[in-house]
Structures are given as structure tokens and as C-alpha cells.
PDB file of C-alpha atoms in Angstrom:
ATOM      1  CA  MET A   1      15.508  22.803 -14.595  1.00  0.00           C
ATOM      2  CA  LEU A   2      13.918  21.435 -17.740  1.00  0.00           C
ATOM      3  CA  ALA A   3      12.611  18.410 -15.841  1.00  0.00           C
ATOM      4  CA  LEU A   4      10.988  20.674 -13.249  1.00  0.00           C
ATOM      5  CA  SER A   5       9.383  22.757 -15.972  1.00  0.00           C
ATOM      6  CA  VAL A   6       7.915  19.598 -17.483  1.00  0.00           C
ATOM      7  CA  LEU A   7       6.643  18.545 -14.037  1.00  0.00           C
ATOM      8  CA  LEU A   8       4.985  21.933 -13.575  1.00  0.00           C
ATOM      9  CA  LEU A   9       3.274  21.568 -16.938  1.00  0.00           C
ATOM     10  CA  LEU A  10       2.210  17.954 -16.409  1.00  0.00           C
ATOM     11  CA  ALA A  11       0.893  18.519 -12.897  1.00  0.00           C
ATOM     12  CA  GLY A  12      -2.344  19.910 -14.266  1.00  0.00           C
ATOM     13  CA  TYR A  13      -2.902  16.840 -16.449  1.00  0.00           C
ATOM     14  CA  VAL A  14      -1.735  13.884 -14.369  1.00  0.00           C
ATOM     15  CA  SER A  15      -2.983  12.579 -11.065  1.00  0.00           C
ATOM     16  CA  PRO A  16      -0.863  10.908  -8.369  1.00  0.00           C
ATOM     17  CA  TRP A  17      -3.792   8.530  -7.834  1.00  0.00           C
ATOM     18  CA  ASP A  18      -3.361   7.258 -11.413  1.00  0.00           C
ATOM     19  CA  TYR A  19       0.328   7.939 -12.150  1.00  0.00           C
ATOM     20  CA  HIS A  20       3.033   7.676  -9.520  1.00  0.00           C
ATOM     21  CA  PHE A  21       6.495   6.217  -9.046  1.00  0.00           C
ATOM     22  CA  SER A  22       6.880   3.610  -6.299  1.00  0.00           C
ATOM     23  CA  PHE A  23      10.126   3.332  -4.334  1.00  0.00           C
ATOM     24  CA  SER A  24       8.715   0.409  -2.323  1.00  0.00           C
ATOM     25  CA  ASP A  25       5.347  -1.017  -1.277  1.00  0.00           C
ATOM     26  CA  ASP A  26       4.798   1.853   1.153  1.00  0.00           C
ATOM     27  CA  SER A  27       6.647   4.785  -0.440  1.00  0.00           C
ATOM     28  CA  HIS A  28       5.373   6.534  -3.566  1.00  0.00           C
ATOM     29  CA  VAL A  29       5.850   9.903  -5.286  1.00  0.00           C
ATOM     30  CA  GLY A  30       3.777  11.780  -7.856  1.00  0.00           C
ATOM     31  CA  VAL A  31       2.870  15.291  -8.977  1.00  0.00           C
ATOM     32  CA  CYS A  32      -0.471  17.045  -8.730  1.00  0.00           C
ATOM     33  CA  ALA A  33      -2.122  20.405  -9.178  1.00  0.00           C
ATOM     34  CA  TRP A  34      -3.144  22.039  -5.905  1.00  0.00           C
ATOM     35  CA  GLY A  35      -5.134  25.143  -6.760  1.00  0.00           C
ATOM     36  CA  LEU A  36      -2.789  27.419  -8.702  1.00  0.00           C
ATOM     37  CA  ASP A  37       0.229  25.521  -7.389  1.00  0.00           C
ATOM     38  CA  SER A  38       1.897  22.299  -8.546  1.00  0.00           C
ATOM     39  CA  ARG A  39       3.103  19.919  -5.882  1.00  0.00           C
ATOM     40  CA  LEU A  40       5.447  16.997  -5.478  1.00  0.00           C
ATOM     41  CA  VAL A  41       3.473  14.395  -3.491  1.00  0.00           C
ATOM     42  CA  PHE A  42       4.973  11.698  -1.259  1.00  0.00           C
ATOM     43  CA  PHE A  43       2.577   9.131   0.219  1.00  0.00           C
ATOM     44  CA  ASN A  44       2.512   5.587   1.601  1.00  0.00           C
ATOM     45  CA  ASP A  45      -0.720   3.979   0.351  1.00  0.00           C
ATOM     46  CA  ALA A  46      -0.927   3.524  -3.429  1.00  0.00           C
ATOM     47  CA  GLU A  47      -4.441   2.077  -3.245  1.00  0.00           C
ATOM     48  CA  TYR A  48      -5.836   5.038  -1.287  1.00  0.00           C
ATOM     49  CA  GLY A  49      -3.502   7.614  -2.808  1.00  0.00           C
ATOM     50  CA  PRO A  50      -2.395  10.844  -1.176  1.00  0.00           C
ATOM     51  CA  TYR A  51      -4.693  12.147   1.556  1.00  0.00           C
ATOM     52  CA  ARG A  52      -6.325  15.471   0.647  1.00  0.00           C
ATOM     53  CA  GLY A  53      -9.067  15.524   3.236  1.00  0.00           C
ATOM     54  CA  GLY A  54     -12.058  13.333   3.807  1.00  0.00           C
ATOM     55  CA  ILE A  55     -13.591  10.806   6.142  1.00  0.00           C
ATOM     56  CA  ILE A  56     -11.085   8.630   7.996  1.00  0.00           C
ATOM     57  CA  GLY A  57     -13.423   7.246  10.647  1.00  0.00           C
ATOM     58  CA  LEU A  58     -17.036   7.001  11.746  1.00  0.00           C
ATOM     59  CA  ALA A  59     -18.486   7.953  15.139  1.00  0.00           C
ATOM     60  CA  ASP A  60     -21.201   6.001  16.921  1.00  0.00           C
ATOM     61  CA  ALA A  61     -23.977   7.468  19.097  1.00  0.00           C
ATOM     62  CA  ASP A  62     -21.620   7.600  22.104  1.00  0.00           C
ATOM     63  CA  GLY A  63     -18.964   9.531  20.167  1.00  0.00           C
ATOM     64  CA  ASN A  64     -16.545   6.616  19.854  1.00  0.00           C
ATOM     65  CA  ILE A  65     -14.609   6.760  16.598  1.00  0.00           C
ATOM     66  CA  TYR A  66     -14.179   3.604  14.538  1.00  0.00           C
ATOM     67  CA  PRO A  67     -11.559   2.641  13.696  1.00  0.00           C
ATOM     68  CA  PRO A  68      -9.998   4.198  16.817  1.00  0.00           C
ATOM     69  CA  LEU A  69      -7.269   6.684  15.930  1.00  0.00           C
ATOM     70  CA  GLU A  70      -4.047   6.278  17.939  1.00  0.00           C
ATOM     71  CA  CYS A  71      -2.172   9.281  16.553  1.00  0.00           C
ATOM     72  CA  GLU A  72      -2.867  12.195  14.225  1.00  0.00           C
ATOM     73  CA  ASP A  73      -0.142  14.610  13.090  1.00  0.00           C
ATOM     74  CA  SER A  74      -0.567  17.489  10.687  1.00  0.00           C
ATOM     75  CA  PHE A  75       1.126  20.590   9.365  1.00  0.00           C
ATOM     76  CA  GLY A  76      -0.019  23.114   6.803  1.00  0.00           C
ATOM     77  CA  ASP A  77      -1.212  23.839   4.288  1.00  0.00           C
ATOM     78  CA  ALA A  78       1.288  26.658   4.870  1.00  0.00           C
ATOM     79  CA  TRP A  79       4.288  27.959   2.926  1.00  0.00           C
ATOM     80  CA  GLY A  80       3.804  25.332   0.220  1.00  0.00           C
ATOM     81  CA  ILE A  81       4.023  22.357   2.586  1.00  0.00           C
ATOM     82  CA  TYR A  82       1.139  20.037   3.490  1.00  0.00           C
ATOM     83  CA  TYR A  83       1.602  17.072   5.832  1.00  0.00           C
ATOM     84  CA  ARG A  84      -0.913  14.618   7.311  1.00  0.00           C
ATOM     85  CA  ARG A  85      -0.304  11.379   9.223  1.00  0.00           C
ATOM     86  CA  PHE A  86      -2.907   9.084  10.756  1.00  0.00           C
ATOM     87  CA  GLN A  87      -1.996   6.051  12.866  1.00  0.00           C
ATOM     88  CA  TRP A  88      -4.394   3.236  13.712  1.00  0.00           C
ATOM     89  CA  SER A  89      -3.569  -0.005  15.510  1.00  0.00           C
ATOM     90  CA  ASP A  90      -3.225  -1.867  12.211  1.00  0.00           C
ATOM     91  CA  ALA A  91      -2.398   0.809   9.621  1.00  0.00           C
ATOM     92  CA  THR A  92      -0.758   4.155   8.927  1.00  0.00           C
ATOM     93  CA  LEU A  93      -1.678   6.744   6.321  1.00  0.00           C
ATOM     94  CA  TRP A  94       0.646   9.657   5.582  1.00  0.00           C
ATOM     95  CA  THR A  95       1.002  12.282   2.872  1.00  0.00           C
ATOM     96  CA  LEU A  96       3.609  15.001   2.326  1.00  0.00           C
ATOM     97  CA  MET A  97       3.132  17.595  -0.421  1.00  0.00           C
ATOM     98  CA  VAL A  98       5.798  20.171  -1.274  1.00  0.00           C
ATOM     99  CA  THR A  99       5.385  22.941  -3.811  1.00  0.00           C
ATOM    100  CA  LEU A 100       7.530  22.541  -6.915  1.00  0.00           C
ATOM    101  CA  TRP A 101       8.609  26.173  -6.565  1.00  0.00           C
ATOM    102  CA  TYR A 102      11.101  25.190  -3.822  1.00  0.00           C
ATOM    103  CA  PRO A 103      13.232  23.014  -6.153  1.00  0.00           C
ATOM    104  CA  VAL A 104      12.871  25.623  -8.925  1.00  0.00           C
ATOM    105  CA  ALA A 105      14.210  28.320  -6.586  1.00  0.00           C
ATOM    106  CA  LEU A 106      16.981  26.046  -5.308  1.00  0.00           C
ATOM    107  CA  PHE A 107      18.180  25.148  -8.797  1.00  0.00           C
ATOM    108  CA  ALA A 108      17.951  28.797  -9.891  1.00  0.00           C
ATOM    109  CA  ILE A 109      20.337  29.851  -7.105  1.00  0.00           C
ATOM    110  CA  ILE A 110      23.231  27.761  -8.444  1.00  0.00           C
ATOM    111  CA  PRO A 111      23.437  29.496 -11.870  1.00  0.00           C
ATOM    112  CA  PHE A 112      22.906  32.873 -10.176  1.00  0.00           C
ATOM    113  CA  VAL A 113      25.877  32.267  -7.859  1.00  0.00           C
ATOM    114  CA  ASN A 114      28.053  31.242 -10.833  1.00  0.00           C
ATOM    115  CA  VAL A 115      27.107  34.399 -12.770  1.00  0.00           C
ATOM    116  CA  LEU A 116      27.799  36.521  -9.704  1.00  0.00           C
ATOM    117  CA  ARG A 117      31.214  34.909  -9.192  1.00  0.00           C
ATOM    118  CA  SER A 118      32.108  35.477 -12.862  1.00  0.00           C
ATOM    119  CA  ALA A 119      31.078  39.126 -12.617  1.00  0.00           C
ATOM    120  CA  VAL A 120      33.218  39.624  -9.506  1.00  0.00           C
ATOM    121  CA  ARG A 121      36.229  38.038 -11.239  1.00  0.00           C
ATOM    122  CA  LEU A 122      35.827  40.346 -14.244  1.00  0.00           C
ATOM    123  CA  ARG A 123      35.617  43.469 -12.083  1.00  0.00           C
ATOM    124  CA  SER A 124      38.559  42.684  -9.816  1.00  0.00           C
ATOM    125  CA  PRO A 125      42.024  43.289 -11.305  1.00  0.00           C
ATOM    126  CA  ASN A 126      44.288  40.305 -11.625  1.00  0.00           C
ATOM    127  CA  LEU A 127      46.937  40.871  -8.952  1.00  0.00           C
ATOM    128  CA  ALA A 128      49.238  38.166 -10.321  1.00  0.00           C
ATOM    129  CA  GLU A 129      50.028  40.132 -13.506  1.00  0.00           C
ATOM    130  CA  PRO A 130      52.825  42.817 -13.326  1.00  0.00           C
TER     131      PRO A 130
END
């Protein structure tokens, strides 16, 4: 929980374009501020960084897009999840952002369940004692 609190604080001061952790050449993670929200950012291109909107191709006078896009997938920005994936013949660019409030809520449930179980044990009489 402390680590998540630090991430929430740092998200306003660090940029995943400048500071990120790399799992491999095409898998990176960082934190960023997204409006009033802090997000955990997963992306594949460290040189480009996470995609947050912008030009990914140019159109000629006939409407042909260069480089030609083979596939485009997207979801969000809804419920704290943002996903974009672009596929060209020679490259892929993807970004997944998840609000840090999901892990905070998840890790808050565990202590709440333990407190609730302790309270139930205290209220119920011990049937083993005579």
C-alpha cells in the first residue's frame, strides 16, 4: 500500500517517456499523471513512449494513408482503462494505461476482509468451551 501511495505521489512528477522500467526490448512500464488521475502505463516502444494521441500516418491527395495501417484496436478512455494498438506491416505500437485506484482498492479489500473476519469471531460465542 505504501508503494502505491508513493506511485500516486510521483506520478505527477515523473514521465514514462523519461523514466520507465523495461521487462524486455518491447515491454515497458511506467507511471504518469492523466488529468486528475494517476496511471500505470504499459507500452512496447521505449523510443516513442506510450501513445496518448497524435499523428500516426499521413494521407495523400487520393486519401491513401502512409504508412498503411493493417489493424487498429482501441478501448477507452473509460472506467480508468485506456488501450490503443496500431499494426503496420513492419511495426506495432500499443499502450495500456490502468488507473492506480484499481490496485489501491484491491489491496484495501484484503485488510477489510481480515477486520471483518476478526469482528465476526469476537461476536460469535465459542462453541467448543463448556
